[in-house]
Amino acid sequence: MAATLCVKFLLKPGWLPLTQTVRHGSKAVTRHRRPMHILKQKLLAVTKYIPPPRGPPPGAYPSQVKRVQEDSPLMLLMKRDLKKVFEDYKMIAVVQNNACNSEDMLMLKHRLYKHDITVKLFPNQVTRSFLRDSVYYNMAPLFIGPTLLFVSKEPKVKEMLKTLRASPQMTLLGASIDNTLLSAQGVVSYSKLPSVTVVQGELVSGLTMLTSNTASMLQRHPTHLSALLQQYVKQQSSGDSAEEAT
């Protein structure tokens, strides 16, 4: 127990009261905490509650709802024409126009028209909007910048490539041939394939050769058997005549 000693002196005239307080006692007992185990520290760190971030007040940012913009009547009409193009034509090539003047464009259209290839122009916004909801959606990346469509009812790839070589301002980006999407290199490889007439002729000649070989093989065994029987009959008849002569 701490004891307090107070010593008070008598007041003298002109002196202030003097009080002295002295504390006597034992040293305070302090306990040191034991260090926490590392596994417990990890568990507490993992399970520590982290409050979610406070969101912005309502109305601080504009609404996230996307407004659907309706197509204009002109855009709907052009999309209808573009849909008809993809339905009626088997070859649809995408070509980039690199600053081709009107005179060169007129000559190009005239050369393509000789091979029944037509040049069509649609805005990229209309084309991408149509392709987004169709089976040709993979062609959408081709329509960047000024582009044209070379279309024909029959695939005339060789004629189109021959005409494009004379127009360096035109760059072939890709094409859809018989509902198959091809790159520029794929179109070149397609042009090197033989025509349908040549393939049909080769197929017919191959089938004719196989049927003739099959017929000859089927006729070979009866003919060979009949020849053996005739030879056997001759040998038997010659043997009988020799026995009669003796």
mmCIF file of C-alpha atoms in Angstrom:
data_model
loop_
_atom_site.group_PDB
_atom_site.id
_atom_site.type_symbol
_atom_site.label_atom_id
_atom_site.label_comp_id
_atom_site.label_asym_id
_atom_site.label_seq_id
_atom_site.Cartn_x
_atom_site.Cartn_y
_atom_site.Cartn_z
ATOM 1 C CA MET A 1 0.000 0.000 0.000
ATOM 2 C CA ALA A 2 1.231 3.360 -0.834
ATOM 3 C CA ALA A 3 1.616 5.802 1.961
ATOM 4 C CA THR A 4 1.286 9.516 1.614
ATOM 5 C CA LEU A 5 3.163 11.835 3.886
ATOM 6 C CA CYS A 6 1.932 15.318 4.079
ATOM 7 C CA VAL A 7 3.970 17.880 5.882
ATOM 8 C CA LYS A 8 2.387 21.158 6.595
ATOM 9 C CA PHE A 9 4.205 24.061 8.056
ATOM 10 C CA LEU A 10 2.575 26.739 10.022
ATOM 11 C CA LEU A 11 1.793 29.781 8.130
ATOM 12 C CA LYS A 12 3.916 32.790 8.786
ATOM 13 C CA PRO A 13 3.032 36.272 7.843
ATOM 14 C CA GLY A 14 3.735 36.721 4.133
ATOM 15 C CA TRP A 15 4.307 32.982 3.441
ATOM 16 C CA LEU A 16 2.287 30.753 1.125
ATOM 17 C CA PRO A 17 0.991 27.419 2.384
ATOM 18 C CA LEU A 18 3.417 24.621 1.569
ATOM 19 C CA THR A 19 2.198 21.061 0.999
ATOM 20 C CA GLN A 20 4.401 18.173 -0.062
ATOM 21 C CA THR A 21 3.021 14.813 -1.157
ATOM 22 C CA VAL A 22 5.346 11.832 -1.349
ATOM 23 C CA ARG A 23 4.209 8.452 -2.820
ATOM 24 C CA HIS A 24 5.845 5.276 -1.679
ATOM 25 C CA GLY A 25 4.951 1.890 -3.149
ATOM 26 C CA SER A 26 6.101 -1.167 -5.033
ATOM 27 C CA LYS A 27 6.823 -1.303 -8.784
ATOM 28 C CA ALA A 28 3.852 -1.918 -11.062
ATOM 29 C CA VAL A 29 3.583 -5.432 -12.477
ATOM 30 C CA THR A 30 3.457 -5.465 -16.277
ATOM 31 C CA ARG A 31 2.576 -8.552 -18.319
ATOM 32 C CA HIS A 32 4.061 -9.006 -21.749
ATOM 33 C CA ARG A 33 1.819 -10.590 -24.363
ATOM 34 C CA ARG A 34 2.978 -13.805 -25.914
ATOM 35 C CA PRO A 35 3.555 -13.621 -29.654
ATOM 36 C CA MET A 36 0.669 -14.975 -31.740
ATOM 37 C CA HIS A 37 1.241 -18.172 -33.686
ATOM 38 C CA ILE A 38 1.895 -17.697 -37.414
ATOM 39 C CA LEU A 39 -1.025 -19.947 -38.415
ATOM 40 C CA LYS A 40 -3.403 -17.933 -36.278
ATOM 41 C CA GLN A 41 -2.099 -14.713 -37.801
ATOM 42 C CA LYS A 42 -2.731 -16.067 -41.284
ATOM 43 C CA LEU A 43 -6.210 -17.252 -40.321
ATOM 44 C CA LEU A 44 -7.103 -13.850 -38.884
ATOM 45 C CA ALA A 45 -5.715 -12.102 -41.947
ATOM 46 C CA VAL A 46 -7.734 -14.308 -44.278
ATOM 47 C CA THR A 47 -10.979 -14.082 -42.314
ATOM 48 C CA LYS A 48 -10.709 -10.353 -41.692
ATOM 49 C CA TYR A 49 -13.874 -8.565 -42.691
ATOM 50 C CA ILE A 50 -13.427 -6.220 -45.591
ATOM 51 C CA PRO A 51 -16.419 -3.928 -46.056
ATOM 52 C CA PRO A 52 -17.573 -3.372 -49.639
ATOM 53 C CA PRO A 53 -16.626 -0.062 -51.218
ATOM 54 C CA ARG A 54 -19.146 2.604 -50.823
ATOM 55 C CA GLY A 55 -20.914 3.264 -54.098
ATOM 56 C CA PRO A 56 -21.635 6.646 -55.564
ATOM 57 C CA PRO A 57 -24.871 8.336 -54.569
ATOM 58 C CA PRO A 58 -27.810 7.784 -56.901
ATOM 59 C CA GLY A 59 -27.884 10.225 -59.743
ATOM 60 C CA ALA A 60 -24.142 10.953 -59.696
ATOM 61 C CA TYR A 61 -23.537 9.099 -63.000
ATOM 62 C CA PRO A 62 -25.698 8.873 -66.114
ATOM 63 C CA SER A 63 -27.961 5.881 -66.594
ATOM 64 C CA GLN A 64 -26.379 2.675 -67.952
ATOM 65 C CA VAL A 65 -29.464 1.742 -69.968
ATOM 66 C CA LYS A 66 -28.599 1.696 -73.679
ATOM 67 C CA ARG A 67 -30.994 3.423 -75.947
ATOM 68 C CA VAL A 68 -31.931 1.377 -78.982
ATOM 69 C CA GLN A 69 -31.836 3.559 -82.048
ATOM 70 C CA GLU A 70 -34.442 2.648 -84.614
ATOM 71 C CA ASP A 71 -33.425 2.366 -88.253
ATOM 72 C CA SER A 72 -34.648 4.997 -90.646
ATOM 73 C CA PRO A 73 -36.897 3.984 -93.585
ATOM 74 C CA LEU A 74 -34.020 4.553 -96.025
ATOM 75 C CA MET A 75 -31.752 2.292 -93.997
ATOM 76 C CA LEU A 76 -34.420 -0.430 -93.879
ATOM 77 C CA LEU A 77 -34.829 -0.206 -97.659
ATOM 78 C CA MET A 78 -31.070 -0.520 -98.226
ATOM 79 C CA LYS A 79 -30.865 -3.487 -95.823
ATOM 80 C CA ARG A 80 -33.660 -5.175 -97.780
ATOM 81 C CA ASP A 81 -31.730 -4.667 -101.028
ATOM 82 C CA LEU A 82 -28.557 -5.997 -99.425
ATOM 83 C CA LYS A 83 -30.395 -9.087 -98.182
ATOM 84 C CA LYS A 84 -31.637 -9.729 -101.711
ATOM 85 C CA VAL A 85 -28.051 -9.441 -103.000
ATOM 86 C CA PHE A 86 -26.832 -12.110 -100.588
ATOM 87 C CA GLU A 87 -29.735 -14.382 -101.519
ATOM 88 C CA ASP A 88 -29.495 -14.067 -105.327
ATOM 89 C CA TYR A 89 -25.731 -14.040 -105.939
ATOM 90 C CA LYS A 90 -23.302 -16.901 -105.324
ATOM 91 C CA MET A 91 -20.129 -14.801 -105.432
ATOM 92 C CA ILE A 92 -19.878 -11.671 -103.243
ATOM 93 C CA ALA A 93 -16.392 -10.171 -103.114
ATOM 94 C CA VAL A 94 -15.401 -7.286 -100.822
ATOM 95 C CA VAL A 95 -12.965 -4.854 -102.467
ATOM 96 C CA GLN A 96 -11.393 -1.757 -100.908
ATOM 97 C CA ASN A 97 -11.372 1.393 -103.024
ATOM 98 C CA ASN A 98 -8.083 3.273 -102.653
ATOM 99 C CA ALA A 99 -8.762 6.661 -104.253
ATOM 100 C CA CYS A 100 -9.981 5.410 -107.612
ATOM 101 C CA ASN A 101 -11.189 8.233 -109.840
ATOM 102 C CA SER A 102 -14.477 8.197 -111.711
ATOM 103 C CA GLU A 103 -12.930 7.405 -115.111
ATOM 104 C CA ASP A 104 -11.049 4.351 -113.824
ATOM 105 C CA MET A 105 -14.154 3.221 -111.962
ATOM 106 C CA LEU A 106 -16.210 3.439 -115.133
ATOM 107 C CA MET A 107 -13.642 1.374 -117.059
ATOM 108 C CA LEU A 108 -13.566 -1.192 -114.250
ATOM 109 C CA LYS A 109 -17.341 -1.552 -114.240
ATOM 110 C CA HIS A 110 -17.317 -1.983 -118.020
ATOM 111 C CA ARG A 111 -14.682 -4.746 -117.859
ATOM 112 C CA LEU A 112 -16.510 -6.556 -115.108
ATOM 113 C CA TYR A 113 -19.850 -6.250 -116.864
ATOM 114 C CA LYS A 114 -18.434 -8.248 -119.789
ATOM 115 C CA HIS A 115 -18.174 -11.233 -117.427
ATOM 116 C CA ASP A 116 -21.616 -10.638 -115.820
ATOM 117 C CA ILE A 117 -20.049 -9.188 -112.661
ATOM 118 C CA THR A 118 -21.836 -6.211 -111.106
ATOM 119 C CA VAL A 119 -20.405 -3.540 -108.800
ATOM 120 C CA LYS A 120 -22.627 -2.517 -105.878
ATOM 121 C CA LEU A 121 -22.087 0.099 -103.190
ATOM 122 C CA PHE A 122 -23.665 0.136 -99.703
ATOM 123 C CA PRO A 123 -22.724 2.275 -96.684
ATOM 124 C CA ASN A 124 -20.682 0.418 -94.088
ATOM 125 C CA GLN A 125 -23.209 1.261 -91.380
ATOM 126 C CA VAL A 126 -25.979 -0.469 -93.329
ATOM 127 C CA THR A 127 -23.770 -3.453 -94.177
ATOM 128 C CA ARG A 128 -22.571 -4.027 -90.612
ATOM 129 C CA SER A 129 -26.116 -3.641 -89.285
ATOM 130 C CA PHE A 130 -27.330 -6.296 -91.725
ATOM 131 C CA LEU A 131 -24.436 -8.687 -91.119
ATOM 132 C CA ARG A 132 -24.840 -8.485 -87.331
ATOM 133 C CA ASP A 133 -28.113 -10.457 -87.474
ATOM 134 C CA SER A 134 -27.322 -12.763 -90.422
ATOM 135 C CA VAL A 135 -25.298 -15.930 -91.017
ATOM 136 C CA TYR A 136 -22.614 -13.822 -92.726
ATOM 137 C CA TYR A 137 -21.639 -11.994 -89.505
ATOM 138 C CA ASN A 138 -17.984 -13.097 -89.950
ATOM 139 C CA MET A 139 -17.708 -10.744 -92.943
ATOM 140 C CA ALA A 140 -18.297 -7.643 -90.795
ATOM 141 C CA PRO A 141 -14.544 -6.944 -90.131
ATOM 142 C CA LEU A 142 -13.970 -6.608 -93.893
ATOM 143 C CA PHE A 143 -16.117 -3.489 -94.182
ATOM 144 C CA ILE A 144 -13.690 -0.803 -92.999
ATOM 145 C CA GLY A 145 -13.214 2.317 -95.041
ATOM 146 C CA PRO A 146 -14.476 2.773 -98.608
ATOM 147 C CA THR A 147 -15.539 -0.685 -99.813
ATOM 148 C CA LEU A 148 -17.330 -2.082 -102.848
ATOM 149 C CA LEU A 149 -19.104 -5.348 -103.607
ATOM 150 C CA PHE A 150 -18.364 -7.368 -106.741
ATOM 151 C CA VAL A 151 -21.276 -9.776 -107.189
ATOM 152 C CA SER A 152 -22.170 -12.387 -109.774
ATOM 153 C CA LYS A 153 -24.757 -15.141 -109.967
ATOM 154 C CA GLU A 154 -22.078 -17.704 -110.822
ATOM 155 C CA PRO A 155 -18.592 -17.853 -109.279
ATOM 156 C CA LYS A 156 -16.314 -16.161 -111.826
ATOM 157 C CA VAL A 157 -13.202 -15.787 -109.747
ATOM 158 C CA LYS A 158 -10.617 -16.008 -112.532
ATOM 159 C CA GLU A 159 -12.253 -13.232 -114.526
ATOM 160 C CA MET A 160 -12.558 -11.014 -111.451
ATOM 161 C CA LEU A 161 -8.897 -11.463 -110.457
ATOM 162 C CA LYS A 162 -7.761 -10.812 -114.024
ATOM 163 C CA THR A 163 -9.719 -7.543 -114.053
ATOM 164 C CA LEU A 164 -8.403 -6.487 -110.632
ATOM 165 C CA ARG A 165 -4.798 -6.890 -111.788
ATOM 166 C CA ALA A 166 -5.402 -4.046 -114.233
ATOM 167 C CA SER A 167 -6.728 -1.801 -111.410
ATOM 168 C CA PRO A 168 -4.063 -1.333 -108.716
ATOM 169 C CA GLN A 169 -6.359 1.043 -106.783
ATOM 170 C CA MET A 170 -8.612 -1.892 -105.904
ATOM 171 C CA THR A 171 -7.577 -4.321 -103.142
ATOM 172 C CA LEU A 172 -9.392 -7.598 -102.633
ATOM 173 C CA LEU A 173 -10.184 -8.187 -98.935
ATOM 174 C CA GLY A 174 -12.219 -11.386 -99.050
ATOM 175 C CA ALA A 175 -15.246 -13.028 -100.591
ATOM 176 C CA SER A 176 -18.199 -15.283 -99.948
ATOM 177 C CA ILE A 177 -18.406 -17.969 -102.629
ATOM 178 C CA ASP A 178 -21.183 -20.570 -102.453
ATOM 179 C CA ASN A 179 -21.896 -19.557 -98.827
ATOM 180 C CA THR A 180 -18.224 -20.077 -97.891
ATOM 181 C CA LEU A 181 -16.164 -17.222 -96.484
ATOM 182 C CA LEU A 182 -12.695 -16.986 -98.096
ATOM 183 C CA SER A 183 -9.774 -14.660 -97.526
ATOM 184 C CA ALA A 184 -7.917 -12.952 -100.361
ATOM 185 C CA GLN A 185 -5.424 -15.826 -100.546
ATOM 186 C CA GLY A 186 -8.285 -18.303 -100.386
ATOM 187 C CA VAL A 187 -9.916 -16.633 -103.391
ATOM 188 C CA VAL A 188 -6.652 -16.962 -105.344
ATOM 189 C CA SER A 189 -6.434 -20.653 -104.424
ATOM 190 C CA TYR A 190 -10.072 -21.131 -105.436
ATOM 191 C CA SER A 191 -9.340 -19.658 -108.871
ATOM 192 C CA LYS A 192 -6.709 -22.341 -109.486
ATOM 193 C CA LEU A 193 -9.222 -25.155 -109.074
ATOM 194 C CA PRO A 194 -10.546 -26.812 -112.288
ATOM 195 C CA SER A 195 -14.011 -25.947 -113.474
ATOM 196 C CA VAL A 196 -17.069 -28.064 -112.765
ATOM 197 C CA THR A 197 -17.231 -29.271 -116.387
ATOM 198 C CA VAL A 198 -13.654 -30.572 -116.264
ATOM 199 C CA VAL A 199 -14.246 -32.325 -112.965
ATOM 200 C CA GLN A 200 -17.436 -33.925 -114.260
ATOM 201 C CA GLY A 201 -15.622 -35.163 -117.390
ATOM 202 C CA GLU A 202 -12.829 -36.673 -115.308
ATOM 203 C CA LEU A 203 -15.370 -38.318 -113.034
ATOM 204 C CA VAL A 204 -17.319 -39.789 -115.945
ATOM 205 C CA SER A 205 -14.142 -41.114 -117.601
ATOM 206 C CA GLY A 206 -13.001 -42.658 -114.340
ATOM 207 C CA LEU A 207 -16.343 -44.345 -113.754
ATOM 208 C CA THR A 208 -16.410 -45.618 -117.383
ATOM 209 C CA MET A 209 -12.950 -47.119 -116.996
ATOM 210 C CA LEU A 210 -13.927 -48.821 -113.759
ATOM 211 C CA THR A 211 -17.079 -50.304 -115.270
ATOM 212 C CA SER A 212 -15.175 -51.569 -118.328
ATOM 213 C CA ASN A 213 -12.562 -53.187 -116.090
ATOM 214 C CA THR A 214 -15.286 -54.756 -113.988
ATOM 215 C CA ALA A 215 -17.039 -56.141 -117.085
ATOM 216 C CA SER A 216 -13.806 -57.570 -118.476
ATOM 217 C CA MET A 217 -13.012 -59.202 -115.143
ATOM 218 C CA LEU A 218 -16.487 -60.728 -114.945
ATOM 219 C CA GLN A 219 -16.217 -62.072 -118.510
ATOM 220 C CA ARG A 220 -12.694 -63.388 -118.089
ATOM 221 C CA HIS A 221 -13.473 -66.382 -115.894
ATOM 222 C CA PRO A 222 -16.364 -67.839 -118.020
ATOM 223 C CA THR A 223 -14.317 -67.391 -121.195
ATOM 224 C CA HIS A 224 -11.308 -69.033 -119.632
ATOM 225 C CA LEU A 225 -13.471 -71.877 -118.320
ATOM 226 C CA SER A 226 -15.100 -72.449 -121.713
ATOM 227 C CA ALA A 227 -11.667 -72.532 -123.390
ATOM 228 C CA LEU A 228 -10.468 -75.138 -120.894
ATOM 229 C CA LEU A 229 -13.583 -77.251 -121.460
ATOM 230 C CA GLN A 230 -13.154 -77.074 -125.229
ATOM 231 C CA GLN A 231 -9.533 -78.137 -124.898
ATOM 232 C CA TYR A 232 -10.552 -80.993 -122.620
ATOM 233 C CA VAL A 233 -13.216 -82.158 -125.086
ATOM 234 C CA LYS A 234 -10.684 -82.104 -127.939
ATOM 235 C CA GLN A 235 -8.242 -84.142 -125.892
ATOM 236 C CA GLN A 236 -10.931 -86.671 -125.024
ATOM 237 C CA SER A 237 -12.084 -86.954 -128.636
ATOM 238 C CA SER A 238 -8.501 -87.431 -129.904
ATOM 239 C CA GLY A 239 -7.892 -90.110 -127.250
ATOM 240 C CA ASP A 240 -11.052 -92.025 -128.232
ATOM 241 C CA SER A 241 -10.146 -91.932 -131.929
ATOM 242 C CA ALA A 242 -6.648 -93.293 -131.169
ATOM 243 C CA GLU A 243 -8.082 -96.177 -129.171
ATOM 244 C CA GLU A 244 -10.488 -97.073 -132.008
ATOM 245 C CA ALA A 245 -7.621 -97.062 -134.510
ATOM 246 C CA THR A 246 -5.642 -99.576 -132.435
#
